[in-house]
Structures are given as structure tokens and as C-alpha cells.
mmCIF file of C-alpha atoms in Angstrom:
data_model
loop_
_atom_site.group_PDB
_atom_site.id
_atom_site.type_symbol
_atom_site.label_atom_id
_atom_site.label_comp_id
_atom_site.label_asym_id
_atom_site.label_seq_id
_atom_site.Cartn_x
_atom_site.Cartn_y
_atom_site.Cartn_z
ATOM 1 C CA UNK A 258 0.000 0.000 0.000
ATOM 2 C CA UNK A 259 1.762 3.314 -0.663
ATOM 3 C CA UNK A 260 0.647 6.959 0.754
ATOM 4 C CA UNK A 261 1.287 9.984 -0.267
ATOM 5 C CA UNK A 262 1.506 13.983 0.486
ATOM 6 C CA UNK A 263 1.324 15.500 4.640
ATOM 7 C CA UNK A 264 -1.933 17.182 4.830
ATOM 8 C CA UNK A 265 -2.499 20.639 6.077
ATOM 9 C CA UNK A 266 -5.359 21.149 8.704
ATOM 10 C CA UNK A 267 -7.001 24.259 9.494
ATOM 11 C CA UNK A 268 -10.170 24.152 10.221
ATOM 12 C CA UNK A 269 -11.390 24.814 13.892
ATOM 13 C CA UNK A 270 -15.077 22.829 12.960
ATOM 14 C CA UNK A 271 -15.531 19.109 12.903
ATOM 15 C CA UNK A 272 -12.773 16.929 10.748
ATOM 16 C CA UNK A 273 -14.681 15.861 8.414
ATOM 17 C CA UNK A 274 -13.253 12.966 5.579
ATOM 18 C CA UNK A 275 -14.295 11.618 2.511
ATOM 19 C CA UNK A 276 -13.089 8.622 1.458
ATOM 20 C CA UNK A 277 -13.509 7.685 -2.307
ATOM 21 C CA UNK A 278 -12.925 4.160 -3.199
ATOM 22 C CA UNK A 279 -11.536 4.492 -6.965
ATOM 23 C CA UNK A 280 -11.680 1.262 -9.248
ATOM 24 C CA UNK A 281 -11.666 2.740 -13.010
ATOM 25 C CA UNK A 282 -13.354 5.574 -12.646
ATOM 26 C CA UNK A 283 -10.416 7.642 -14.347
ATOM 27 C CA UNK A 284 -13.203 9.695 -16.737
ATOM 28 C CA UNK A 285 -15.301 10.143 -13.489
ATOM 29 C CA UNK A 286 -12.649 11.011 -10.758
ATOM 30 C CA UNK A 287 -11.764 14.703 -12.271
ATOM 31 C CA UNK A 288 -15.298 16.027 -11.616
ATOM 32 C CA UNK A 289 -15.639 14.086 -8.009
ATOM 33 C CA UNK A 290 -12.528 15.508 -6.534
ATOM 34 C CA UNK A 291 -13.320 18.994 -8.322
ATOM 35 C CA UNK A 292 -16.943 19.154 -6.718
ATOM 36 C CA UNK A 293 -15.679 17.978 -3.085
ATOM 37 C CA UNK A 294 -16.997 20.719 -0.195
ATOM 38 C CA UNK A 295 -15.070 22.570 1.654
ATOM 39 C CA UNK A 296 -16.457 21.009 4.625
ATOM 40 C CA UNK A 297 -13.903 18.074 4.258
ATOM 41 C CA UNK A 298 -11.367 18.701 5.996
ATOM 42 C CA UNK A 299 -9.589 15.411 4.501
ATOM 43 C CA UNK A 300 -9.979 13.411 0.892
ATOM 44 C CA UNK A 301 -8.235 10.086 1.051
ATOM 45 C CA UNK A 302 -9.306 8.683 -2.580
ATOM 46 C CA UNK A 303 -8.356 5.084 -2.407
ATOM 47 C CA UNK A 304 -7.061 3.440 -5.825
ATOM 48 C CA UNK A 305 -8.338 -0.217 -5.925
ATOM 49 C CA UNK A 306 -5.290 -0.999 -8.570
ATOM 50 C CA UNK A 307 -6.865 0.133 -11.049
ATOM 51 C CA UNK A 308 -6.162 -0.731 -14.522
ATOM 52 C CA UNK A 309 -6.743 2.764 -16.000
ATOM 53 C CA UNK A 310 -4.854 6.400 -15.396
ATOM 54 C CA UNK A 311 -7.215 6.486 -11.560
ATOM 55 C CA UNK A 312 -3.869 6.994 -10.110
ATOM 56 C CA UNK A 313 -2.372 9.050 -11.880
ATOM 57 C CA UNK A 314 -5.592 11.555 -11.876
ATOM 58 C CA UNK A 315 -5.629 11.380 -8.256
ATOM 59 C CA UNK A 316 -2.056 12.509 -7.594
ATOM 60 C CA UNK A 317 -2.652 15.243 -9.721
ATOM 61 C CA UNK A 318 -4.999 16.394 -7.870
ATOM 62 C CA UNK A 319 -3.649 15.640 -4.422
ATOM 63 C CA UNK A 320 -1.113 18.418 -6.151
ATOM 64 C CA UNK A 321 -3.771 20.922 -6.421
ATOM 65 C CA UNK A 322 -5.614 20.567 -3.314
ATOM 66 C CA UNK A 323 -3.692 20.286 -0.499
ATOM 67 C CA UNK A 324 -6.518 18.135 1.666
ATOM 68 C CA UNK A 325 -6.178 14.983 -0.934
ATOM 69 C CA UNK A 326 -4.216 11.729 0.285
ATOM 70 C CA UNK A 327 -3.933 9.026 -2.170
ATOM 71 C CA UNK A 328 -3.625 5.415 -0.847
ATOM 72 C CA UNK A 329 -3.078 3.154 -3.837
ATOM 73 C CA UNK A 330 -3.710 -0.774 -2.852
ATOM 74 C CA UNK A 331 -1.502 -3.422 -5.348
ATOM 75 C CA UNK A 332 -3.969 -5.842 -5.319
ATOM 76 C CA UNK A 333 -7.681 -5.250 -6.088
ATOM 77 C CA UNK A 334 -9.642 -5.443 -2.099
ATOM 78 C CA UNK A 335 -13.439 -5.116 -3.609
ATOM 79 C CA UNK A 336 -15.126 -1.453 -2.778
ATOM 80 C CA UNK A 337 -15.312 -2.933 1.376
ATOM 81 C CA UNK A 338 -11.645 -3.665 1.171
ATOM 82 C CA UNK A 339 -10.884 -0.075 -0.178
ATOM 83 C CA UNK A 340 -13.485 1.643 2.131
ATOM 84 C CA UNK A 341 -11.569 -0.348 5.304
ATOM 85 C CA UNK A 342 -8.455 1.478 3.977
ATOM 86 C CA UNK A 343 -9.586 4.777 3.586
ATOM 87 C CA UNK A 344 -11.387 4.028 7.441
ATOM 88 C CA UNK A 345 -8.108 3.383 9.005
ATOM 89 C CA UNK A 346 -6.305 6.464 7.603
ATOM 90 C CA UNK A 347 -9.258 8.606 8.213
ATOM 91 C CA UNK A 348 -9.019 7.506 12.048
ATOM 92 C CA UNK A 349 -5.029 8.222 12.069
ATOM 93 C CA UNK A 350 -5.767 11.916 10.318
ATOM 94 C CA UNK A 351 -7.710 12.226 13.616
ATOM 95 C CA UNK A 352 -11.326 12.577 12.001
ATOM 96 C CA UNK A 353 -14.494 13.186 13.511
ATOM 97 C CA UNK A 354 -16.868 12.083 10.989
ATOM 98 C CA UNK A 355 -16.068 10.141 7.930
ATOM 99 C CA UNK A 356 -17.974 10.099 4.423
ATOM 100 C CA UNK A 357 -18.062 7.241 1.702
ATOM 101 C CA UNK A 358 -17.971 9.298 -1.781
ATOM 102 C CA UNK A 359 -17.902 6.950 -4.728
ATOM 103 C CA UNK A 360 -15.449 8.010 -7.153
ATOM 104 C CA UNK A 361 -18.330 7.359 -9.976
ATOM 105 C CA UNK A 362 -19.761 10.896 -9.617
ATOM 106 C CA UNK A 363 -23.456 9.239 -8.848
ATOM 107 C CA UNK A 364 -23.428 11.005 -5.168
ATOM 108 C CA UNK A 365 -25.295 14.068 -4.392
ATOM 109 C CA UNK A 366 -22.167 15.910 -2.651
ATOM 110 C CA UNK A 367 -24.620 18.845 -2.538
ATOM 111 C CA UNK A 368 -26.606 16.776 0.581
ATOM 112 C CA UNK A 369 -23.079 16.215 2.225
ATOM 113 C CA UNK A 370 -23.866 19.000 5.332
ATOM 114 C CA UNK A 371 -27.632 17.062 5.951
ATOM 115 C CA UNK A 372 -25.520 14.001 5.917
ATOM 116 C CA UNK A 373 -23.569 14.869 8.777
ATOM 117 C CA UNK A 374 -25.103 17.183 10.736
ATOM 118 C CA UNK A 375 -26.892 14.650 12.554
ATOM 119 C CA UNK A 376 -23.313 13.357 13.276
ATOM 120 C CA UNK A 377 -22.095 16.566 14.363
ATOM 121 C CA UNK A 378 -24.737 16.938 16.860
ATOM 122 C CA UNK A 379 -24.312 13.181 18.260
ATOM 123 C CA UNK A 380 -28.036 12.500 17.202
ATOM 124 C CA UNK A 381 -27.280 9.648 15.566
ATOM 125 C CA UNK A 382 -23.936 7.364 15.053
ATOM 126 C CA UNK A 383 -24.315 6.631 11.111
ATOM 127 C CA UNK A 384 -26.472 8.450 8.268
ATOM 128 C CA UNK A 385 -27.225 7.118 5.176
ATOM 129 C CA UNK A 386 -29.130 8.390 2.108
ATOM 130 C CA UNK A 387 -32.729 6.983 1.003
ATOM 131 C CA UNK A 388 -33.295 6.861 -2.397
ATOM 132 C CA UNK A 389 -36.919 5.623 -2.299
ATOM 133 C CA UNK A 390 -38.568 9.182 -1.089
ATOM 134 C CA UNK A 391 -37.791 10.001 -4.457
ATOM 135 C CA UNK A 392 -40.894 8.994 -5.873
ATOM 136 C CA UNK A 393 -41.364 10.576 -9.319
ATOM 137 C CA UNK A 394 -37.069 8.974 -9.897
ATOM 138 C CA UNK A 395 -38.436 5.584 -8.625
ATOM 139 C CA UNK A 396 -41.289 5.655 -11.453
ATOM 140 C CA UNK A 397 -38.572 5.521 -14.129
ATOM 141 C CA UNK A 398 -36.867 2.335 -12.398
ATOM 142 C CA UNK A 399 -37.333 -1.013 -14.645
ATOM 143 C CA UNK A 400 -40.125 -3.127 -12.593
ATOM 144 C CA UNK A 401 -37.854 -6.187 -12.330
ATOM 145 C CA UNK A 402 -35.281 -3.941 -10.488
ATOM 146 C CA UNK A 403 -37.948 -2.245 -8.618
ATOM 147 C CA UNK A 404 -39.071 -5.736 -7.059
ATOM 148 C CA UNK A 405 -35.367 -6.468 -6.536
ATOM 149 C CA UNK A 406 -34.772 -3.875 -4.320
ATOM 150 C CA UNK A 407 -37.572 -4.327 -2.595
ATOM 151 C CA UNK A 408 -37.386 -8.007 -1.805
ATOM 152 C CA UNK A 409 -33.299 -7.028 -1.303
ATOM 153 C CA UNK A 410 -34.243 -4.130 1.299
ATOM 154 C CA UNK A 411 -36.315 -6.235 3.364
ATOM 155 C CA UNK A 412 -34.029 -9.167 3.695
ATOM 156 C CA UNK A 413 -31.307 -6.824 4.775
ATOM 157 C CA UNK A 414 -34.061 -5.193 7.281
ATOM 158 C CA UNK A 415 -34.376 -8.690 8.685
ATOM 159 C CA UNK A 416 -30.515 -9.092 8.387
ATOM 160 C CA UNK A 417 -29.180 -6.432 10.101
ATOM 161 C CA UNK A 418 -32.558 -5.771 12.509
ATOM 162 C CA UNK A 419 -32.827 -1.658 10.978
ATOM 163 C CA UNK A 420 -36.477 -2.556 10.495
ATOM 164 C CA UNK A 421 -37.016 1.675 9.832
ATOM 165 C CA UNK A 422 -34.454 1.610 6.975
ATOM 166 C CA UNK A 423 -35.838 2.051 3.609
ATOM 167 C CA UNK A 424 -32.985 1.761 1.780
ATOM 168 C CA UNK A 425 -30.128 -0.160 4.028
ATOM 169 C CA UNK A 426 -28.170 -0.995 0.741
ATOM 170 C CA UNK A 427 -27.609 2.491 -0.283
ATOM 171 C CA UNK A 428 -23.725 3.584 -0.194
ATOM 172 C CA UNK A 429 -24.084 7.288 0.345
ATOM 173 C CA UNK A 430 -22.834 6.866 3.841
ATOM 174 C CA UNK A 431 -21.303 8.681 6.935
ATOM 175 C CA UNK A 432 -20.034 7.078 10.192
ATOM 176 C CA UNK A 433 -18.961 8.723 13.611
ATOM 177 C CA UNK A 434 -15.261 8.067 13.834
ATOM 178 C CA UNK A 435 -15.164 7.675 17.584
ATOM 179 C CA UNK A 436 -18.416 5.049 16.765
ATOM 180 C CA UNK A 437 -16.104 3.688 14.107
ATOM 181 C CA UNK A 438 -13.326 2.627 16.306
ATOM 182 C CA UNK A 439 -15.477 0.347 18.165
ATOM 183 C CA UNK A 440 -16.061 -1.887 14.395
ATOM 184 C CA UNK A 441 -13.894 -5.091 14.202
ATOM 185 C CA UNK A 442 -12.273 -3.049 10.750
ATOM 186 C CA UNK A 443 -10.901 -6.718 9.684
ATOM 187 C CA UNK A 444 -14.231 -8.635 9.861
ATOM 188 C CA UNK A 445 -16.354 -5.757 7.263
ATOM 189 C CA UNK A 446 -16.761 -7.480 3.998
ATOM 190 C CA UNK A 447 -14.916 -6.668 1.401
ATOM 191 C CA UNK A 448 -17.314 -7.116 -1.549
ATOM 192 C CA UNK A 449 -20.693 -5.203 -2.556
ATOM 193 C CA UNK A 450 -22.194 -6.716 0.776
ATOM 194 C CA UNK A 451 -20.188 -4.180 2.304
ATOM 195 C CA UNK A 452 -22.845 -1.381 3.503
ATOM 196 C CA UNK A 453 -24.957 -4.612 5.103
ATOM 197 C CA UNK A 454 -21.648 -5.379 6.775
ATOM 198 C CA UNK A 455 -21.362 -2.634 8.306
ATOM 199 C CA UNK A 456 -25.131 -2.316 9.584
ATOM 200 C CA UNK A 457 -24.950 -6.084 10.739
ATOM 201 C CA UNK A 458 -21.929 -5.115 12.982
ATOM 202 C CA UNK A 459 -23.206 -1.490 13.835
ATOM 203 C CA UNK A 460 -26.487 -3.071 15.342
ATOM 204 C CA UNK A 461 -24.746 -5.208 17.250
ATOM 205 C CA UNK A 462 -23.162 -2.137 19.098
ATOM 206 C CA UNK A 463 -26.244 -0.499 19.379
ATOM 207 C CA UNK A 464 -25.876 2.736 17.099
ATOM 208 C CA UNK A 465 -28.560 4.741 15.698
ATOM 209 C CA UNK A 466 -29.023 4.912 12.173
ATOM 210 C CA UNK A 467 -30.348 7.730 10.507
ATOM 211 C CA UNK A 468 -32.003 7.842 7.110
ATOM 212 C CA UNK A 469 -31.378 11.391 4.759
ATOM 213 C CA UNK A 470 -33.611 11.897 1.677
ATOM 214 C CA UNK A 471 -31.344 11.847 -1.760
ATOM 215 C CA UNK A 472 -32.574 11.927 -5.327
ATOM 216 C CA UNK A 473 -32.594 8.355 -7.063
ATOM 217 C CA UNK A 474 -30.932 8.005 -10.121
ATOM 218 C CA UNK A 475 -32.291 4.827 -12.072
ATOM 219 C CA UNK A 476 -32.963 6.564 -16.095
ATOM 220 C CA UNK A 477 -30.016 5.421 -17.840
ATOM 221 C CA UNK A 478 -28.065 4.175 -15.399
ATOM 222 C CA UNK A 479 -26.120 1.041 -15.681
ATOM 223 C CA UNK A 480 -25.892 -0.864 -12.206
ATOM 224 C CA UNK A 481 -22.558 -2.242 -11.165
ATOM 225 C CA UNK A 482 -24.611 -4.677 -9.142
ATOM 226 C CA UNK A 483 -25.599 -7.157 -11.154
ATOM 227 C CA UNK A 484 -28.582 -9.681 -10.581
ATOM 228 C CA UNK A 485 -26.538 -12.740 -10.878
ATOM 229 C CA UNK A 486 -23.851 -11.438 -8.492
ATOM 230 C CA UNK A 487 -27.284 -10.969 -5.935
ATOM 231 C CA UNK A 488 -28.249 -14.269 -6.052
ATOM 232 C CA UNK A 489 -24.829 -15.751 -5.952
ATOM 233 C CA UNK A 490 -23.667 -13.481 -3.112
ATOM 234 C CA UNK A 491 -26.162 -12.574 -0.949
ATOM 235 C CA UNK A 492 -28.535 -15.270 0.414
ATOM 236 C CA UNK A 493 -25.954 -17.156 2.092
ATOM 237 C CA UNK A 494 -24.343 -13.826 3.794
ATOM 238 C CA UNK A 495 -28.193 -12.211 4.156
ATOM 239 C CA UNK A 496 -28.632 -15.791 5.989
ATOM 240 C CA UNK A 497 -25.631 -15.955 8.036
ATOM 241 C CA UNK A 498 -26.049 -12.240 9.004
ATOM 242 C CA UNK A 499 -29.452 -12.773 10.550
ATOM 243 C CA UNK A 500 -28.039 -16.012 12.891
ATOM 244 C CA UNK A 501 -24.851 -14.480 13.725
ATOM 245 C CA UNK A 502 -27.529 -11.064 14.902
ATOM 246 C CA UNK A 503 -30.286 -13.150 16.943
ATOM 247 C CA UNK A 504 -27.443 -15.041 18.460
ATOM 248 C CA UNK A 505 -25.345 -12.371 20.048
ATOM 249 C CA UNK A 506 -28.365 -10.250 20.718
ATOM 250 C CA UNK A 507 -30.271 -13.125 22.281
ATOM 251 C CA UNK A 508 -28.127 -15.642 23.763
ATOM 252 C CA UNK A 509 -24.569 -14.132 24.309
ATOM 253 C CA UNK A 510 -24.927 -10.311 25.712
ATOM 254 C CA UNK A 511 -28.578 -10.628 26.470
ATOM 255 C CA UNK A 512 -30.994 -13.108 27.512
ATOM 256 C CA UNK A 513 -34.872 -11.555 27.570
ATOM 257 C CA UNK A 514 -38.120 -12.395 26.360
ATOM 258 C CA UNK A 515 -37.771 -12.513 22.657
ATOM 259 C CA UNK A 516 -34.838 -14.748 23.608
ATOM 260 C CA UNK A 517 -37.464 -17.437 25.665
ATOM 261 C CA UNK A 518 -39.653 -16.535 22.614
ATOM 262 C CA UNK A 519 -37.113 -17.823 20.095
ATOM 263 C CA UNK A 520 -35.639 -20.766 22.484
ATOM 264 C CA UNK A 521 -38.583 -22.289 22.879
ATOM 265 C CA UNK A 522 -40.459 -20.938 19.462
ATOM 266 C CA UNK A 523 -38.240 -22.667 16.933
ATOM 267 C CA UNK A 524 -37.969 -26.122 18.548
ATOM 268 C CA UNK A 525 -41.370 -26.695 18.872
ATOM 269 C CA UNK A 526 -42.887 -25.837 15.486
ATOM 270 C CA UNK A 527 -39.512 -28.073 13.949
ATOM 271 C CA UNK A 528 -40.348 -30.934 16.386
ATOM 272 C CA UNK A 529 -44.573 -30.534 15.107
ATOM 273 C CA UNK A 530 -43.264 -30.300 11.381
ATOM 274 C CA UNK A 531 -41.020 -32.897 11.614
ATOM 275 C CA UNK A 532 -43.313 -34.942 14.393
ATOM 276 C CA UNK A 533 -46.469 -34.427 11.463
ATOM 277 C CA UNK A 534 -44.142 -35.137 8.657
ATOM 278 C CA UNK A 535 -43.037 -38.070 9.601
ATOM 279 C CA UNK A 536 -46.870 -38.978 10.745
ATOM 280 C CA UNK A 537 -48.089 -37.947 7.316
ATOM 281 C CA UNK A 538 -46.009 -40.516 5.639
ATOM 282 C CA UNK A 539 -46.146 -43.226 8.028
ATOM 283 C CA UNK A 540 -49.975 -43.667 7.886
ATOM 284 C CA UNK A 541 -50.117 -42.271 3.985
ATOM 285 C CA UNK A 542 -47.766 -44.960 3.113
ATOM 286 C CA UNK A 543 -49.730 -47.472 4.062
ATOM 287 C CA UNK A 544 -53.236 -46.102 3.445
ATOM 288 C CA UNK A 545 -54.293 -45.431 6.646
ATOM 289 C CA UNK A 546 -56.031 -42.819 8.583
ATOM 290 C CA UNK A 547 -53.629 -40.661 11.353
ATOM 291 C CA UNK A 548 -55.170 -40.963 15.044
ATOM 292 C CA UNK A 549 -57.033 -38.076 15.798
ATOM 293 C CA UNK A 550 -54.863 -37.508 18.681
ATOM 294 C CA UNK A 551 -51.285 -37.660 16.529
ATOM 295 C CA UNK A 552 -52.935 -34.868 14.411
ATOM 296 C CA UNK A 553 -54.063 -32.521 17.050
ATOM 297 C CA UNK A 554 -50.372 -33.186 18.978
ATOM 298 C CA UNK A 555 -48.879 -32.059 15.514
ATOM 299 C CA UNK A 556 -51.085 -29.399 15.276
ATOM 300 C CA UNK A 557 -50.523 -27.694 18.492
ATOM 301 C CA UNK A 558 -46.642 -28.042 18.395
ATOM 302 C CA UNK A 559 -47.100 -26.359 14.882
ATOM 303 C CA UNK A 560 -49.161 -23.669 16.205
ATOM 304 C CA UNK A 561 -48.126 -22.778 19.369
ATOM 305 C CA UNK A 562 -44.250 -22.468 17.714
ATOM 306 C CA UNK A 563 -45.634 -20.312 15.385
ATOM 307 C CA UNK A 564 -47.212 -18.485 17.801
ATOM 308 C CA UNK A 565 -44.093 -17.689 19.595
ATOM 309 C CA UNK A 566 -41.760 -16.985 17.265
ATOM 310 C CA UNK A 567 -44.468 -14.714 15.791
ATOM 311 C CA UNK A 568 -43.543 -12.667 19.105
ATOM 312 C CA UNK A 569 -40.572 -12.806 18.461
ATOM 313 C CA UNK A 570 -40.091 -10.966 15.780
ATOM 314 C CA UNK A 571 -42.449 -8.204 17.108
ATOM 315 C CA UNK A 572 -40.008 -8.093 20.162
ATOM 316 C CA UNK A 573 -37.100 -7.749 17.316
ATOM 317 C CA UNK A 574 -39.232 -4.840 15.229
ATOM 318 C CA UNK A 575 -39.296 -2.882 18.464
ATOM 319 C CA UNK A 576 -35.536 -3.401 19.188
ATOM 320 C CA UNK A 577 -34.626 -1.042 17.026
ATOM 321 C CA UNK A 578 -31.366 1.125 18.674
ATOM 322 C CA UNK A 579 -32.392 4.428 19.941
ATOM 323 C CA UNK A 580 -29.556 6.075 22.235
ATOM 324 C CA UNK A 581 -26.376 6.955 20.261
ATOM 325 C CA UNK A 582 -23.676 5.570 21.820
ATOM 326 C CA UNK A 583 -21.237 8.229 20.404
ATOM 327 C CA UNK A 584 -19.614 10.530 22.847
ATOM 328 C CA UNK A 585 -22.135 13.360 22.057
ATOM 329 C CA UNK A 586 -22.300 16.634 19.965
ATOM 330 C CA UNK A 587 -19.308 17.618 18.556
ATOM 331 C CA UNK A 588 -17.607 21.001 19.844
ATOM 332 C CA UNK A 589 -14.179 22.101 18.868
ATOM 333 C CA UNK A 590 -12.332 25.581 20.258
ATOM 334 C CA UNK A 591 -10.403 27.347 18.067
ATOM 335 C CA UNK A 592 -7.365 25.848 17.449
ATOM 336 C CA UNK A 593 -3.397 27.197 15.899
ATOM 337 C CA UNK A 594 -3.202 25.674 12.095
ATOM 338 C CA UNK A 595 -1.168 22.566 12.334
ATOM 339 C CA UNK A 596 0.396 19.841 10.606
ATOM 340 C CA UNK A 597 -0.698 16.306 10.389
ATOM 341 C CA UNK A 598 1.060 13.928 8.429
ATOM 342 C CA UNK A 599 -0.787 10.849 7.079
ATOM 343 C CA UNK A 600 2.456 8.767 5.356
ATOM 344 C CA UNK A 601 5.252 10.004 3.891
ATOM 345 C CA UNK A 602 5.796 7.048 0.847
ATOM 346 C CA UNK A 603 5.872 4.085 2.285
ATOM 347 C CA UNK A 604 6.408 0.049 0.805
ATOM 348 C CA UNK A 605 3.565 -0.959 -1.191
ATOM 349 C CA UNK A 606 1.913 -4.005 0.370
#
């Protein structure tokens, strides 16, 4: 991995950094870095080894504008392994809040200050854009992507257990750094799944997510999510995400009554279907009629499992995190100019 340029920091308000993971966006990286506020403090553009000139554009700019850091990775890490990058070195530049920008120029920089003035105020721990207030946008979204996102969204609700999010795969992000910290870095997926990564691992901490209204963008735009990488990719993490979730929550740092619910829930209605199952073929088999009594004993396992686990899940809907857990609003006194050095150029790795 190799760093370059010191950065110069001024500002007496919030640090605020963008990090921009870069994969071949060359064309699109000029106009990114150009339209960047002057509320970040910090721009640590992250090059993904790209095949194109990505590099090269970015230290051109880190030239002109002294707040740019380039980290440039030799081997392509997937946009989680370049946004856990950019994380790190936005913690060591000593930031306060930290915002993904993709380096594709589909981000409304424009809604950056909404973004993270929720942050700022320690209202909430992590913001993320909603694309799906956008109704008259939405309208011009292919049906068949439309239902994807749906069915996508509410998996990820289940997931992750941000029941209120509307739109929990969007990647117009911003995190608390000092809520950041506390996020095994190591463990965040490196692929596409990254933004239910981080929501699976924030929930376990107990941060609040807030949504921000952003215009959608679906006329003519090409998805780099493809369908086929969905259903290759997600189920199994989507799956694996909800256990790991219900687990910790339920039976590791707590033990409540949606945990009885669930401990008692799921074995029952498995022992009635597999009790009837097994029933239903026995007597089926052999063209007989099931005891009355084997029935209703199936029956009322089935149900009463059901029943509970039904509970459940309306004890999980109302779990959703509520206090921040960051260290509150954030107030800075006015401070001499100073320099902070990221990396001077160090071995690539």
C-alpha cells in the first residue's frame, strides 16, 4: 500500500473525511474531486489498482488541493476492502466524521452538510441516504429492479434488525469516527455486501441509524450490481447475518423475552413439522387414517411455535437502537493551524 503527500489542517469545525474508493473511474474522478466541499477537511481517494490512469488523476490532484491523500492498494480489495483502507487512515488523520464518496460521480455531494449534521450533533452514530422518497425517480426504475430492491431491502431489514431503513443498501454513507473505532475493521466485507456489513456489525453495538432523503438516479443508469452477483452473493451472507444477529443479541450479551420466545419458538414448530411429517407418511404410506390424537399433537406443536416466534419478531421490530452511543455533539475551540502527516511514501503491500 503506498501513501502519499502531509496534509495541512485548518479548520477549527468538525474533521470531516471523505473517502472515495476508486476502481476505473479515471473519466469520473476529475469532476468528483473537483466538486468535493469545503467542509472536508480530509480526501483520502483510495485506488483499488486500477487498470486505468485512476492513479495518476488522483495525484494530480492531491497536487492541487492540499486536503487529498492518495492510498493506492496493489492488489484489487473489492469497494469494502478499499473503504476499510480509507477508514483506518481517516481515524489516524484524527477525524471526527467520515464520508463514503464513490469516485463514480453518482453522489449528491450537494446533501453532504444534511448528511452529517446529525453526526455533528451526536443525534445519531451513522447516516445514510434513502433513495426511495424520491418517488417521481423511482417511477422511471425497470419493474424487475424495482421488485429487486424491494425483496433485497427487506431481507437486509431482517438481516441487520434496521427494520425503519428504507434503503439499508444504499452507499451514500457517513459514520462517527469515535463510533467507528469500536467496528472489528478486519471482519467488514470486502465485496458489494459491504454497507450490510457494516449495519450487521453497527447493530450489534447499538448505534442509531439515521435515514437522509437523496434523489434516485435509475434513467439510464447502468448498475454495477448485477442480478446474478445478488443471487450468488447474498442469500448465504443475508442468511448468516441474521443467525450471527439473533445469536449475540439473544443468547450471548442478552438473555430476555424474545430470547425465551425464540428458544422455545423454533424447537417446537420443527419438532410438530417434523413430528407431522413423519406422521403424514407413516400412515399415507400405508393407506391409513392418522389418530385423531397424533394430528391434534402435531397441530398444536405447529401452532403454538408459530405463535411464539411470531412474538418474536415483534419483540425484534421494536428493538430497534435508539440512544447513540457516540460521545455526544461535537464542539471544537479554536485551534493554531497545524500539521498532520498521514504517510510520507511508504512500501507498497
Amino acid at each position: 500500500m503506498t501513501v502519499t503527500r502531509l496534509l495541512l489542517r485548518t479548520r477549527a469545525a468538525a474533521h470531516v473525511a471523505a473517502v472515495v474508493p476508486a476502481y476505473n473511474v479515471s473519466r469520473e474522478l476529475p469532476d468528483v474531486l473537483r466538486a468535493m466541499p469545503a467542509l472536508f477537511t480530509t480526501v483520502i481517494v483510495v485506488d483499488d489498482a486500477s487498470s486505468d490512469d485512476t492513479a495518476a488523476v488522483a495525484e494530480r490532484y492531491a497536487q492541487i488541493d492540499p486536503r487529498i491523500v492518495v492510498v493506492r492498494h496493489e492488489k484489487n480489495r473489492g469497494v469494502g476492502g478499499a473503504m476499510v483502507s480509507g477508514f483506518k487512515h481517516a481515524i489516524e488523520a484524527g477525524a471526527d466524521v467520515v464520508v463514503k464518496v464513490d469516485g463514480d460521480g453518482q453522489m449528491p455531494l450537494w446533501l453532504v452538510p444534511q448528511l452529517v449534521q446529525p453526526l455533528i450533533d451526536g443525534t445519531a452514530d451513522y447516516t445514510k441516504g434513502n433513495r426511495f422518497r424520491d418517488f417521481q425517480a423511482i417511477r422511471t426504475m425497470p419493474f424487475l429492479r424495482r421488485l429487486g430492491n424491494v425483496i433485497l431491502s427487506f431481507l437486509t431489514k431482517a438481516a441487520t434488525g434496521y427494520w425503519h431503513c428504507f434503503d439499508p443498501n444504499n452507499g451514500f454513507v457517513a459514520i462517527r469516527a469515535d463510533v467507528l473505532s469500536q467496528i472489528p475493521l478486519d471482519k467488514i466485507d470486502r465485496t458489494y455486501f459491504f454497507e450490510t456489513s457494516m449495519l450487521s456489525h453497527l447493530y450489534i453495538l447499538g448505534a442509531v441509524v439515521k435515514e437522509i432523503p437523496m434523489p434516485a438516479r435509475y434513467a439510464g443508469e447502468t448498475s454495477s450490481l448485477s442480478i446474478g452477483r445478488v443471487v450468488r452473493q447474498f442469500p448465504a451472507r443475508l442468511l448468516w447475518s441474521l443467525i450471527r444477529r439473533l445469536t449475540l443479541k439473544n443468547f450471548v450479551y442478552d438473555f430476555n423475552l424474545e430470547s425465551f420466545h425464540f428458544a422455545t419458538g423454533l424447537p417446537l414448530l420443527l419438532a410438530g413439522l417434523i413430528y407431522g411429517g413423519y406422521n403424514w407418511w407413516w400412515y399415507s404410506s400405508r393407506h391409513l387414517g392418522a389418530p385423531v390424537g397424533t394430528v391434534v399433537l402435531s397441530a398444536l406443536l405447529i401452532t403454538l411455535g408459530a405463535q411464539l416466534l411470531i412474538s418474536a419478531v415483534n419483540l425484534d421490530l421494536q428493538a430497534i437502537p435508539r440512544d447513540p452511543i457516540n460521545t455526544g455533539p461535537i464542539v471544537k475551540e479554536e485551534s493554531r493551524p497545524q500539521m498532520s502527516e498521514i504517510s510520507p511514501r511508504t512500501p507498497s503491500t
